[in-house]
XYZ file of N, CA, C and O in Angstrom:
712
model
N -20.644 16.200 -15.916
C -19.472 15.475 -16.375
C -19.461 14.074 -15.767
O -19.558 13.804 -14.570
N -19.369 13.489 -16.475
C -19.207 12.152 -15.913
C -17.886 11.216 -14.991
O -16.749 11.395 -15.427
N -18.008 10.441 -14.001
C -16.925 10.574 -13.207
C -16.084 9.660 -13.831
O -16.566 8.538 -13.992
N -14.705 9.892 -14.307
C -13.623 8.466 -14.600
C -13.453 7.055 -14.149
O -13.549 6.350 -13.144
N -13.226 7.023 -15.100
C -13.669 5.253 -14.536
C -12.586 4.333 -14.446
O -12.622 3.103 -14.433
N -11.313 5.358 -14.369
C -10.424 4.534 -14.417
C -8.759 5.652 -13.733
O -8.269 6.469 -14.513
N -8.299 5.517 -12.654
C -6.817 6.260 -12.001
C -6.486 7.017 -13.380
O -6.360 8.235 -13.258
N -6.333 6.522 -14.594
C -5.704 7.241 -16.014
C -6.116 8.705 -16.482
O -5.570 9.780 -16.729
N -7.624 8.036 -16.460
C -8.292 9.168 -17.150
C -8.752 10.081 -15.992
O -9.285 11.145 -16.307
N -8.605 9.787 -14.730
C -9.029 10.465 -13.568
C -7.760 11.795 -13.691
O -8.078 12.981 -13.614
N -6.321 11.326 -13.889
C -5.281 12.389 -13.849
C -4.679 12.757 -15.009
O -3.612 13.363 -14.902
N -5.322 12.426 -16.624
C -4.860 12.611 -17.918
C -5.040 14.247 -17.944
O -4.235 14.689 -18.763
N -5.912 15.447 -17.261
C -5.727 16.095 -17.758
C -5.443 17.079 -16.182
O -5.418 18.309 -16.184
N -5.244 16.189 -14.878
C -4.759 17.132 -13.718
C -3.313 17.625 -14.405
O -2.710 17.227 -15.402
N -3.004 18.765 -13.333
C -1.410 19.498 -13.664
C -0.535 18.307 -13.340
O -0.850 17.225 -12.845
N 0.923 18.875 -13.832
C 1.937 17.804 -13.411
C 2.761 17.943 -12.235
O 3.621 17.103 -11.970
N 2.560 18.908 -11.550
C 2.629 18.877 -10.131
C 1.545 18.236 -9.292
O 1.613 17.940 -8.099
N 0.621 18.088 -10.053
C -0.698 17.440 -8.915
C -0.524 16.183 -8.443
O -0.212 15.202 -9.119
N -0.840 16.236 -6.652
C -0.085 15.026 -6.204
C -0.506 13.482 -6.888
O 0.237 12.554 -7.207
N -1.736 13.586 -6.958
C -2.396 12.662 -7.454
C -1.814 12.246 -8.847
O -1.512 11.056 -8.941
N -1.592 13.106 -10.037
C -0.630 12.533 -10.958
C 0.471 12.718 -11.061
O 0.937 12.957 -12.175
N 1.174 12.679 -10.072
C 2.827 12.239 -9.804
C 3.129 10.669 -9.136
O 4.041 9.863 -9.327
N 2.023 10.648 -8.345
C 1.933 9.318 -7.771
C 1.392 8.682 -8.976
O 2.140 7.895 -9.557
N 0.328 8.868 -9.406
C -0.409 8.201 -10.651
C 1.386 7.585 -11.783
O 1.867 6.472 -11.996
N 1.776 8.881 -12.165
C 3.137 8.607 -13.058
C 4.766 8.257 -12.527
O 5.856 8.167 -13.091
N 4.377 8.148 -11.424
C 5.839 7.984 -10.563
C 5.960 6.489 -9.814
O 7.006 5.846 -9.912
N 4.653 5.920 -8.957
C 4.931 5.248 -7.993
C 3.240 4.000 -8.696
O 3.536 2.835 -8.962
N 2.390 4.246 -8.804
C 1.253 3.333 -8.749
C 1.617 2.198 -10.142
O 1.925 2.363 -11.323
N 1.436 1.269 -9.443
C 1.955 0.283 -10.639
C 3.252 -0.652 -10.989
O 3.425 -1.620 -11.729
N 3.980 0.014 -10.206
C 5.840 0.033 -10.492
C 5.962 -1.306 -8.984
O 5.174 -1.424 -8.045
N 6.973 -1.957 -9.212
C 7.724 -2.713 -8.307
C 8.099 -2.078 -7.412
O 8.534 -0.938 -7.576
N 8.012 -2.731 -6.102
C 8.943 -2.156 -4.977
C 10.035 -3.292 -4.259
O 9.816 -4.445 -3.886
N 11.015 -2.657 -4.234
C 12.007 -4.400 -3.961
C 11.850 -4.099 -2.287
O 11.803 -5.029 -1.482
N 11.773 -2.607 -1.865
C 12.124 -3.020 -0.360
C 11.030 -3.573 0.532
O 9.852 -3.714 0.206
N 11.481 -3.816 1.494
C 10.270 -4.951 2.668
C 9.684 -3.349 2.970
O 8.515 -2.995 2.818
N 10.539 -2.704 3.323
C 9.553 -1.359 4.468
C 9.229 -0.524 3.745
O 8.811 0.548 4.184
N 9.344 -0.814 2.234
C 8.672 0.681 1.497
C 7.539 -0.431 0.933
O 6.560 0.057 0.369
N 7.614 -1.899 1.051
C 6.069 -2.573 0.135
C 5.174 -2.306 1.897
O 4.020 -1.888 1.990
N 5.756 -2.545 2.680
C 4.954 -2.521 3.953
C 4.638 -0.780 4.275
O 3.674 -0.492 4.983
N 5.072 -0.245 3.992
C 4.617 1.516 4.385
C 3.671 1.813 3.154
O 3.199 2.949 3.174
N 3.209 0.829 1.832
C 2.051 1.052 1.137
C 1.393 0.448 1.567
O 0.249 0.799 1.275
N 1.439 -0.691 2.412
C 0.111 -1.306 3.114
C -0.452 -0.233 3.998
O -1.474 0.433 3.834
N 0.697 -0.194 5.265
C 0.017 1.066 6.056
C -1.122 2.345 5.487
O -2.157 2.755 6.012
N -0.285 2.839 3.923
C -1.065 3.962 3.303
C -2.844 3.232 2.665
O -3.920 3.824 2.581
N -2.485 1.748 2.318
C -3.739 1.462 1.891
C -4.345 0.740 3.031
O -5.185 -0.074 2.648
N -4.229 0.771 3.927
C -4.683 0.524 5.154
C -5.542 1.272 5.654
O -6.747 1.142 5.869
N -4.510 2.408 5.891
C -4.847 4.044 6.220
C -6.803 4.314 5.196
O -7.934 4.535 5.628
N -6.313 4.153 3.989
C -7.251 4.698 3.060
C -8.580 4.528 3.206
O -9.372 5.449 3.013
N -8.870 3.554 3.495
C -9.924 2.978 4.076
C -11.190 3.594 4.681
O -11.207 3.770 5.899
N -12.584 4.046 3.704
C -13.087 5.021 4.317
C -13.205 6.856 3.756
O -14.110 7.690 3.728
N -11.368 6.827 3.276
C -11.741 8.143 2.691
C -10.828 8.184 1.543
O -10.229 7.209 1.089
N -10.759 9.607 1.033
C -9.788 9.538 -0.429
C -8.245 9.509 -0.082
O -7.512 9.770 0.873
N -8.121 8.880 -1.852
C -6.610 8.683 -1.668
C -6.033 10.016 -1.658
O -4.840 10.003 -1.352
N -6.400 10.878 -1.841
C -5.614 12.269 -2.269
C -5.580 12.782 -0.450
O -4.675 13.516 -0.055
N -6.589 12.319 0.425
C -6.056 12.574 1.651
C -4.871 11.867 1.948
O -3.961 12.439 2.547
N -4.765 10.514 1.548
C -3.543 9.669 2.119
C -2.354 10.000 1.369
O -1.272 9.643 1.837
N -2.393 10.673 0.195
C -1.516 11.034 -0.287
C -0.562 12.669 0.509
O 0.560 12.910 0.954
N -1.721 13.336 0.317
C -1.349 14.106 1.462
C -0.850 14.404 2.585
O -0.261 15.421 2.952
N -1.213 13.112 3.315
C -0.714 12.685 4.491
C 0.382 11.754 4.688
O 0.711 11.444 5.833
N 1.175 11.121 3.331
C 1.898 10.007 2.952
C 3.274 10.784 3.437
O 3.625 9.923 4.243
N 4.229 11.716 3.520
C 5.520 11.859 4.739
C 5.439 11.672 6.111
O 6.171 11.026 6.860
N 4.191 12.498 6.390
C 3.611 12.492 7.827
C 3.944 10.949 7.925
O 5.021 10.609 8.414
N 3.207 10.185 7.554
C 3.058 8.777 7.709
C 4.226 8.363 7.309
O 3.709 7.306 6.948
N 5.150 8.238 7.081
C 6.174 7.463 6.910
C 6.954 7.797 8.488
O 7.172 7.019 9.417
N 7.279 9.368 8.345
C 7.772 9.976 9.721
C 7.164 9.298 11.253
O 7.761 8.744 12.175
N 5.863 9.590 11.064
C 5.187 8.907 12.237
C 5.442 7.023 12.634
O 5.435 6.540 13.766
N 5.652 6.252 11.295
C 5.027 5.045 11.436
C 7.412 4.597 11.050
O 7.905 3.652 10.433
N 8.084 5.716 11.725
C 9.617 5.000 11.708
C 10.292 4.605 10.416
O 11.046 3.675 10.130
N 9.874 5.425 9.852
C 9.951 5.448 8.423
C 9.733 3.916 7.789
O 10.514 3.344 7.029
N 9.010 3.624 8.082
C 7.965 2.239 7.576
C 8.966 0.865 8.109
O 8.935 -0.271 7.636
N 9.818 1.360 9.210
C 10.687 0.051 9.410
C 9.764 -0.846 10.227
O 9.143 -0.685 11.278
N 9.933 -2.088 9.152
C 9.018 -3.196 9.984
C 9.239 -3.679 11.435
O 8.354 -3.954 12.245
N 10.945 -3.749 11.673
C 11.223 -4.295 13.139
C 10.842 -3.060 13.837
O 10.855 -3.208 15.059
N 10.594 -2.190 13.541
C 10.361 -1.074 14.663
C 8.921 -1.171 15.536
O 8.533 -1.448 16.672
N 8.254 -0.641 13.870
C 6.953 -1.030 14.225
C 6.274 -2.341 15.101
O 5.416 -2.437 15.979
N 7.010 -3.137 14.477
C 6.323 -4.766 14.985
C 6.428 -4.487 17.041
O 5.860 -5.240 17.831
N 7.287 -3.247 17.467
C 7.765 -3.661 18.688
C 7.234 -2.310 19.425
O 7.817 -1.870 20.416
N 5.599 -1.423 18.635
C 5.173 -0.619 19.317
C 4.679 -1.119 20.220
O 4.240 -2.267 20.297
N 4.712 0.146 21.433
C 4.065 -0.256 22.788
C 2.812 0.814 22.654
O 2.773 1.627 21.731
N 1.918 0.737 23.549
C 1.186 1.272 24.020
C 1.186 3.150 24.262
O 0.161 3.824 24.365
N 2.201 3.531 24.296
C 3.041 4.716 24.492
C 3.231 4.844 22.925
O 2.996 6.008 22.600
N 3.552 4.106 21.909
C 3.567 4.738 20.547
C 2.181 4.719 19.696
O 1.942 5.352 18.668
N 1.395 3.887 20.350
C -0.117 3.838 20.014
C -0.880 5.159 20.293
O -1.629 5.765 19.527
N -0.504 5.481 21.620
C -1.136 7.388 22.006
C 0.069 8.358 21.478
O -0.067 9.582 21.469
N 1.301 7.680 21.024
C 1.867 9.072 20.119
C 1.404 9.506 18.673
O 1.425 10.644 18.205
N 0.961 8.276 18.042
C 0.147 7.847 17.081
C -1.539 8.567 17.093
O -1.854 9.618 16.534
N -2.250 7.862 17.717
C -3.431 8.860 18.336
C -3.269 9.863 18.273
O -4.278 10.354 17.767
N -2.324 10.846 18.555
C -2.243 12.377 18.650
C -1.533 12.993 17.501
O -1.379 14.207 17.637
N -1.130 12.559 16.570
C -0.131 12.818 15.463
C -1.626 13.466 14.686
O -2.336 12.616 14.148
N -2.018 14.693 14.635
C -3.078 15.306 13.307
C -2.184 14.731 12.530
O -2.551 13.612 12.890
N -1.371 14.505 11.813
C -0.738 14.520 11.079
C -1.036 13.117 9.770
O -0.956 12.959 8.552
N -1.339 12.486 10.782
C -1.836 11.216 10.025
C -3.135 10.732 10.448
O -3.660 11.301 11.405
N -3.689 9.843 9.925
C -5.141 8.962 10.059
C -5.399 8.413 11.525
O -5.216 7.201 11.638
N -5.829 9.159 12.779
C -5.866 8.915 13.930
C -7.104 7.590 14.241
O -8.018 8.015 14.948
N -7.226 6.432 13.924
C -7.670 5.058 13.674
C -7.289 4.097 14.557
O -6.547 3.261 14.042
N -7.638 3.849 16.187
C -6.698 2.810 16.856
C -6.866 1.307 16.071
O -6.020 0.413 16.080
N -8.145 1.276 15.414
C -7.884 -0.229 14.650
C -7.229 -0.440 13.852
O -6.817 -1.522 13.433
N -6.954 1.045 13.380
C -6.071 0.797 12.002
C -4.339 0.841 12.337
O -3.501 0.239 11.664
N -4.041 1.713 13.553
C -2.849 1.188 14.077
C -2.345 0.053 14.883
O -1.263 -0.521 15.007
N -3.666 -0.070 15.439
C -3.290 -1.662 16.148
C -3.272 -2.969 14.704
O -2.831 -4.111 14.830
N -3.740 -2.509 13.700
C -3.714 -3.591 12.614
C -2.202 -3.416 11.930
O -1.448 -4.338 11.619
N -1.970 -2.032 11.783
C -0.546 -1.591 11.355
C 0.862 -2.446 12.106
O 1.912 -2.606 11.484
N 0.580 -3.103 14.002
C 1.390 -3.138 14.694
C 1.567 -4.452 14.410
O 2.569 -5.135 14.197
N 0.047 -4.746 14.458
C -0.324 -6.748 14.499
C 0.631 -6.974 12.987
O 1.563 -7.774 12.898
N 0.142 -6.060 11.850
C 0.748 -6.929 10.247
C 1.908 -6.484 10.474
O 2.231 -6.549 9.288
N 3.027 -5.996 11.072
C 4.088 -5.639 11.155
C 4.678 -7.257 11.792
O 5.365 -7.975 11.067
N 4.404 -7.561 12.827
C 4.681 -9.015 13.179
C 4.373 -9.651 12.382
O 5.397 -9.877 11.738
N 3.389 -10.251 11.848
C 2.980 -10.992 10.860
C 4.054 -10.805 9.484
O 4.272 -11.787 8.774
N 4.616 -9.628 9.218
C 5.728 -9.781 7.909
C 7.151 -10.019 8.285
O 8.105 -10.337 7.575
N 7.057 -9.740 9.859
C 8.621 -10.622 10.177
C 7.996 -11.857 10.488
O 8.890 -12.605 10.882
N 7.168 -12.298 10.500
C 7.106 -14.070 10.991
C 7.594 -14.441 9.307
O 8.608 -15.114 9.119
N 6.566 -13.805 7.865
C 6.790 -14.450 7.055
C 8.280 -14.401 6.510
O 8.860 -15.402 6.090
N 8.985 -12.800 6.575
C 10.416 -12.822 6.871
C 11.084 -14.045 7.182
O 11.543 -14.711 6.254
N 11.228 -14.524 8.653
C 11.402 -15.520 8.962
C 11.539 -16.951 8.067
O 12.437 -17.777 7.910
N 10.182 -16.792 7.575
C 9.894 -18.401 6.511
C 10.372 -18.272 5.254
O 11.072 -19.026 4.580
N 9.827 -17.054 4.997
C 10.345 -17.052 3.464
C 11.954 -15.838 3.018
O 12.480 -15.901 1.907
N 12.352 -15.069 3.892
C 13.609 -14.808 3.994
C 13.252 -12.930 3.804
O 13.891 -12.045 4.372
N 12.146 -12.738 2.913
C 11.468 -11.475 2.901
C 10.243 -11.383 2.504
O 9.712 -12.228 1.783
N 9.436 -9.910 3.119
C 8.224 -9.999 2.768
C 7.984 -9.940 0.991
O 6.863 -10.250 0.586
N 8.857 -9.614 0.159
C 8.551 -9.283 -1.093
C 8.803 -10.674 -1.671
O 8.449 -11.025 -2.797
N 9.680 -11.691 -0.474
C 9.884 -13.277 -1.522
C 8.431 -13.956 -1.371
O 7.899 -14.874 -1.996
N 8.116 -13.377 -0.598
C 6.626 -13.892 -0.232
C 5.681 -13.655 -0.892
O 4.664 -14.326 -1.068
N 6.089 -12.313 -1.442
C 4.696 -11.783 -2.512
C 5.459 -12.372 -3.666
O 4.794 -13.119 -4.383
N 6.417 -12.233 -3.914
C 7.080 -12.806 -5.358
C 6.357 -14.473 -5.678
O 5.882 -14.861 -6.745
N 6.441 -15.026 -4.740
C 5.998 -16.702 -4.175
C 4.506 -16.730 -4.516
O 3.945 -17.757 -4.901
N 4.032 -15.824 -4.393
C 2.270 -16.011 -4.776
C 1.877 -15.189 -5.723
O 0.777 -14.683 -5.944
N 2.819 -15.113 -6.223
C 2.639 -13.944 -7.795
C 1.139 -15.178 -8.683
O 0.146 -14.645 -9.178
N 1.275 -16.341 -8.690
C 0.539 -17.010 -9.401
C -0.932 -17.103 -9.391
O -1.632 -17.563 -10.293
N -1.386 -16.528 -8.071
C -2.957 -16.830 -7.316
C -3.473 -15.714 -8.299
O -2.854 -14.745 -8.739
N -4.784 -16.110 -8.529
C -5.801 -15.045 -9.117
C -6.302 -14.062 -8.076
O -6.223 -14.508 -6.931
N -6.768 -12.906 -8.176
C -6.921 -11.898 -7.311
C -7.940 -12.475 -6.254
O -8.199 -11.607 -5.420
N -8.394 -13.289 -6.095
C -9.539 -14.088 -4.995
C -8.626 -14.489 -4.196
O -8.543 -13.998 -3.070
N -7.742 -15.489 -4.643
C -6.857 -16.188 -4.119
C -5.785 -15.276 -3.041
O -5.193 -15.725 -2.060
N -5.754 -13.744 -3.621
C -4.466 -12.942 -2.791
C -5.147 -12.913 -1.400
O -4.821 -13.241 -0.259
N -6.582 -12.208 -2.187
C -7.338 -11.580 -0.912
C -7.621 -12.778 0.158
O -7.249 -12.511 1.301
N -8.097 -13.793 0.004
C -8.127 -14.680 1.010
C -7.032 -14.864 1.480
O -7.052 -15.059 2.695
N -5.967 -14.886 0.963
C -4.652 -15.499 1.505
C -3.924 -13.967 2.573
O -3.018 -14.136 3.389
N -4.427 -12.900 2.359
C -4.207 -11.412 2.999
C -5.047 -11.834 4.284
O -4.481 -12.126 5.337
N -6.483 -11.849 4.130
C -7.353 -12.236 5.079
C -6.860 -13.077 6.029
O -7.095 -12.652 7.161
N -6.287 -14.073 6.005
C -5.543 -15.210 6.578
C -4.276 -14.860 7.786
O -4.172 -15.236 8.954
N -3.304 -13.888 6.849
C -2.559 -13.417 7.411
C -2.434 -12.080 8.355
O -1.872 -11.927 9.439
N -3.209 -11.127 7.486
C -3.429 -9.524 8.075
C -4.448 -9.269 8.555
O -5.497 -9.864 8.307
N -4.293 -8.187 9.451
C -5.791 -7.679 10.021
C -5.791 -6.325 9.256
O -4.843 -5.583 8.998
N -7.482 -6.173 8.881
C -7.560 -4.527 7.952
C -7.431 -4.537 6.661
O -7.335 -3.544 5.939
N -7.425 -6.108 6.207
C -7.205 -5.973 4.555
C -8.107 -6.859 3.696
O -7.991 -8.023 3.313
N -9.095 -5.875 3.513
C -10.344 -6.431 2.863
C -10.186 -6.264 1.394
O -9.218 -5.834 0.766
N -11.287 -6.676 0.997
C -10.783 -7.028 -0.850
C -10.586 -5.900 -1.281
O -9.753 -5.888 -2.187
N -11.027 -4.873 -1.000
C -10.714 -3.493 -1.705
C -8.798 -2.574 -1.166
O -8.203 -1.704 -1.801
N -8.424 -3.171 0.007
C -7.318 -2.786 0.333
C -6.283 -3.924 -0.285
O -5.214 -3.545 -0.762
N -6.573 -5.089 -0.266
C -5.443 -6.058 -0.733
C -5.373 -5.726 -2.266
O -4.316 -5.303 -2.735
N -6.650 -5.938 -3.173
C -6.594 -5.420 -4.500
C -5.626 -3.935 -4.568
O -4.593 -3.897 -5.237
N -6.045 -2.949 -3.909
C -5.466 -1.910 -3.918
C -3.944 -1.980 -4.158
O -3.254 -1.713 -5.142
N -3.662 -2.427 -2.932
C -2.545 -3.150 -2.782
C -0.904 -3.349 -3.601
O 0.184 -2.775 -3.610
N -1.504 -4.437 -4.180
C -1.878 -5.651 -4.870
C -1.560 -4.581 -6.777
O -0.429 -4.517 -7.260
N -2.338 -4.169 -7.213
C -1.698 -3.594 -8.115
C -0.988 -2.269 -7.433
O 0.212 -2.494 -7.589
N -1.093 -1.262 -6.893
C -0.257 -0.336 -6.573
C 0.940 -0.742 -6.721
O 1.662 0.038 -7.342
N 1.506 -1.900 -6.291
C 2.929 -2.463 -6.420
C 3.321 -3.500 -6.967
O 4.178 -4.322 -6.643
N 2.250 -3.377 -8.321
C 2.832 -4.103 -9.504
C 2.654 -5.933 -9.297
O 3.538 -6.634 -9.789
N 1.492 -6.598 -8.562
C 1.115 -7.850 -8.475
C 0.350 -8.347 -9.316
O 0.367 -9.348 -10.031
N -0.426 -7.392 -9.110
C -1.543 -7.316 -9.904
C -1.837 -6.798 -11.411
O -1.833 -5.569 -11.337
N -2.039 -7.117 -12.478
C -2.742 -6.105 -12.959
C -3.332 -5.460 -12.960
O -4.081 -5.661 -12.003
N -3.837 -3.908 -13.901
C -5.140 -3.192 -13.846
C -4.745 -2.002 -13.371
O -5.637 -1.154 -13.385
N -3.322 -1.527 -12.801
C -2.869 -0.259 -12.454
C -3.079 0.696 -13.101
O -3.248 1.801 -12.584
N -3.124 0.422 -14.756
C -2.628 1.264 -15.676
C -3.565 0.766 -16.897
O -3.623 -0.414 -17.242
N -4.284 1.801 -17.503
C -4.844 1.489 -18.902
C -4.019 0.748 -20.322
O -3.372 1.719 -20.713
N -3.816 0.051 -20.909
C -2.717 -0.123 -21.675
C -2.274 1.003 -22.642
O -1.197 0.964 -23.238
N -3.420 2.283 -22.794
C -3.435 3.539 -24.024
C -2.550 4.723 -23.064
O -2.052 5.798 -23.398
N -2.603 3.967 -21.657
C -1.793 5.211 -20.289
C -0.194 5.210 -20.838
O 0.336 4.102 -20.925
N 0.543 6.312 -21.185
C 1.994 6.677 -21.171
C 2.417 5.550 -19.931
O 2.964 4.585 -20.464
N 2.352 5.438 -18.879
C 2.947 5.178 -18.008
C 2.716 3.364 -18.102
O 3.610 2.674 -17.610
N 1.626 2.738 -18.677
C 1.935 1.474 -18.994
C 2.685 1.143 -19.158
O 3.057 0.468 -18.198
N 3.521 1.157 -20.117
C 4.831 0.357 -21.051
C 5.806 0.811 -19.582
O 6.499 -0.063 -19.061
N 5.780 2.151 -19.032
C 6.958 2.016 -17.362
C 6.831 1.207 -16.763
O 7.885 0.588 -16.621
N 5.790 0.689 -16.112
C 5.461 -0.372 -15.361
C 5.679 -1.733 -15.738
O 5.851 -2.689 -14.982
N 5.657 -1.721 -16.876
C 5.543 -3.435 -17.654
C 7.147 -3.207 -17.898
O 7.583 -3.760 -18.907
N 7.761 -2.721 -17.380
C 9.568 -2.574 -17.964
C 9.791 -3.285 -16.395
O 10.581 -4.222 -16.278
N 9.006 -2.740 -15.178
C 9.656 -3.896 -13.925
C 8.573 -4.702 -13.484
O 8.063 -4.489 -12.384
N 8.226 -5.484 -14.132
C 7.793 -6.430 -14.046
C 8.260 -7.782 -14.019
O 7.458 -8.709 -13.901
């Protein structure tokens, strides 16, 4: 069988409980207005890095629970002591680069907070760059977000195009918050 070549046809014929197409029909693609739920999909595509999404999906409460339920001022103000509570959590992606990158871009989205008033006015603000343009401009700012995590990203929450096949049911949802 040949492998899908595309998130659509990968979950067109999984069950509809399957996590993978609930996220596929519920969340990939769609807008997110809040700062700590667009920043707790970085963490998850952060996280991903390396292995499948259906692990990070799996692991996606754990990770919210563990990481303060994605609150940015929290995070931005881990110590060393939440870095080894982190470390020991089976529960989630035990990665010190990837939590020390989690702690570092947590500062980095209250600095842009700061400038631009939120992290989503910020992504709203560079809605215009071509996908080269995000990733360098991610590179710049974040640690851990290489072209395959910013792209990820990047359409998961509706920046990007390419989330969604245009023949996918769930197209025309996505293009409604846009």
């Amino acid at each position: 069988m040949n492998k899908p070549n595309t998130y659509c046809n990968y979950v067109r014929n999984l069950p509809e409980n399957d996590i993978n197409r609930l996220y596929h029909d519920n969340e990939y693609g769609y807008k997110i207005d809040s700062d700590n739920e667009l920043f707790g999909r970085l963490i998850l595509e952060i996280n991903q890095a390396g292995l499948s999404w259906t692990t990070i999906l799996k692991k996606k409460e754990t990770f919210k629970t563990a990481y303060s339920n994605y609150c940015i001022d929290k995070i931005a103000l881990y110590s060393e002591k939440d870095i080894n509570r982190l470390l020991s959590n089976k529960g989630i992606i035990r990665n010190k680069l990837k939590i020390n990158a989690v702690i570092y871009n947590a500062n980095k989205v209250l600095e842009l907070k700061k400038k631009y008033g939120s992290f989503k006015l910020w992504l709203d603000k560079n809605t215009y760059r071509t996908k080269q343009q995000w990733i360098t401009l991610f590179k710049e700012n974040f640690k851990f977000t290489g072209k395959e995590i910013t792209n990820e990203f990047l359409m998961s929450t509706g920046y990007l195009k390419g989330a969604h096949h245009p023949s996918c049911p769930v197209f025309k949802l996505t293009q409604k918050h846009v």
